[in-house]
């Protein structure tokens, strides 16, 4: 036994514990999700049902042992408050709107890019993909800051446009929703391109040829063959952009104006400025459901599909 | 090998005034430094079933892809129905292609796949539905209309691909290995159907195959390709009986080749002195050449007779030993070893149902062939 390589010995031990091959492969991410997703979620969920207090931590416990009574104090007030104050509903809707529009813009820009990369020479593809992910090598914060330099009234864009005489007065771009869209689309575009590329590169050219052969012009082929066949890439890309964009707060904080209302900022304010952890937690939990429900619907819709035939 | 000629008097290629429906003029296709198709010229007439026959990688698919417009030409010209196809995109060409890989749309049902081309033509719904139903019954796939391609077997997919290319009744139908995945019976039925379709619709077919028997059965004419070039064009009978060179003789059916030199060039025959056969071979109506020129004589195995008895006054006679006997049911194949070691393949039809063959291993036999059986081929 001792002469066996370490890996095999560990494998044998795990095997005796009933963990081999497939189980192990599934077990590792499951444990990972449990530790880093489920437990924090439960902590946040717990806080969202508590009452805020000036204390450390800044909320009252939800389970107590008082005079021989085991008391559970579940406070739904935080959730009711979210409904009462129109600010929150507006912020949710604002986030979904900004994230949704940004996702669409990213799709419209990202799809042709992914398509071109997938259709270029195989040895050029890696270079082009490198260029797509290159911005990740600098800090996200720095890149968003850099946009301030571009968009501000005496920034690069305005200076350029004024110098060639297209405009006389600087355009107000910074601290508008426009700047937020620019920031979000710019930041999340690679997340749209990569899954689309992975999907489109597998698309067999023969389908496009067959479509053309049967009399379809390129535009028809795109809508009847290319797009339906890359649907899973489109969905993956949109999810990867939409989900983080809904919760985004750095970009609206830096580029957005006072009337740019996104739930990520509200959450930040509740947590750090108001130190109202229970409300902040309730905001986070609701946001999670706002995101999870469409995903579940989508998965359900996709599962239904194969049965249609 | 059977031969079905669709209409006995339809031999437009023999008519000098006939205008070809499809003209391929000196077409060459290079991929980088590699020449895939080299200087191919073909005239194909309306209503023909023209088979491109050749080994793997000889450029058959490439030629079809140039006809349908997926590959540009390096040089040359393609004219379909009087119209130069240069610059015409695939979706505007009067062709439909059945792809070697089928290329059925995976996200569409069988029905939708077949209807796809008809929809693009903007046909009314009702007509699309009837045409799809008709073509599905033609390829015996009625019960599979609502399946997706991945729910079909290889042969079923092939039939759907065939149906999809047929349904638009194009002027020129290009089929790339249309029947390869079908079992023998279905293949023969489908071959027959293709001929019927051709007769009823007057569609011109160019069919790629590497199955010589299929080419024989289907085609009005065959073009034999090797290494990107067309080596011979002719009716199945011409190709089989008068192969122009060794490659064609060898590729179509099996053949005995005897090397030799021209010893005598007569009015209606040549005599080829062949040390390999140990014989001066008599060959009629052959190419004339100079005395002493190196040639080869090709003799089909079924044209050689063998017997223990004397063969009478056959033109070309040899003596050998039975080396191998393979019983094939309808025929037996014998390998006869000549005294100089050369082996000759002989096919004899099994006319009677005898338990034992009259010839056995090791028997000394006479073999020979009629004066008209051999054909001179260049190498
Ligand atoms: N896009 C391409 N780039 C480079 N070479 C190619 C390309 N397409 C085909 N070829 C080459 O051209 C030659 C002919 O290919 P083609 O597909 O026409 O053969 P084929 O006669 O159809 O063979 P098969 O019977 O195996 O289908 C092959 O050697 C192939 O490698
Ligand atoms: Mg091929």
XYZ file of C-alpha atoms in Angstrom, chain A residues 204 206-218 220-221 224-226 228-229 305-306 308-309, chain B residues 65 68 70 90-92 95-97 99 103-109 116-117 120 146 148 151 164 168:
50
model
C -21.601 23.699 -38.910
C -23.040 23.074 -43.950
C -26.340 24.252 -42.412
C -25.778 27.728 -43.773
C -24.886 26.296 -47.158
C -27.953 24.073 -47.149
C -30.090 27.078 -46.352
C -28.568 29.117 -49.174
C -28.925 26.161 -51.501
C -32.627 25.986 -50.759
C -33.016 29.604 -51.790
C -32.593 31.580 -48.563
C -30.783 34.885 -48.704
C -28.153 35.462 -46.001
C -33.197 34.830 -43.962
C -30.586 32.192 -43.177
C -34.137 30.837 -39.626
C -30.939 28.869 -39.068
C -28.074 30.718 -37.394
C -32.206 29.417 -33.616
C -29.129 27.199 -33.565
C -39.102 22.295 -25.701
C -37.836 18.806 -26.661
C -42.943 19.507 -28.433
C -42.128 16.975 -31.168
C -19.786 22.548 -54.645
C -23.938 24.943 -56.508
C -20.243 27.297 -52.495
C -26.069 29.768 -54.302
C -29.540 31.045 -53.403
C -30.100 32.319 -56.918
C -29.695 23.980 -58.537
C -30.399 22.018 -55.408
C -27.849 19.901 -53.691
C -25.092 17.180 -49.165
C -26.859 19.006 -43.423
C -30.406 18.587 -42.145
C -31.396 21.481 -39.889
C -31.205 19.968 -36.403
C -33.768 22.343 -34.916
C -36.468 21.565 -37.465
C -38.657 18.543 -37.891
C -37.858 24.992 -46.000
C -36.990 25.468 -49.652
C -38.409 30.394 -49.472
C -42.708 15.266 -37.017
C -36.239 15.758 -35.576
C -34.302 10.930 -33.857
C -35.386 17.968 -49.285
C -38.086 21.919 -55.184
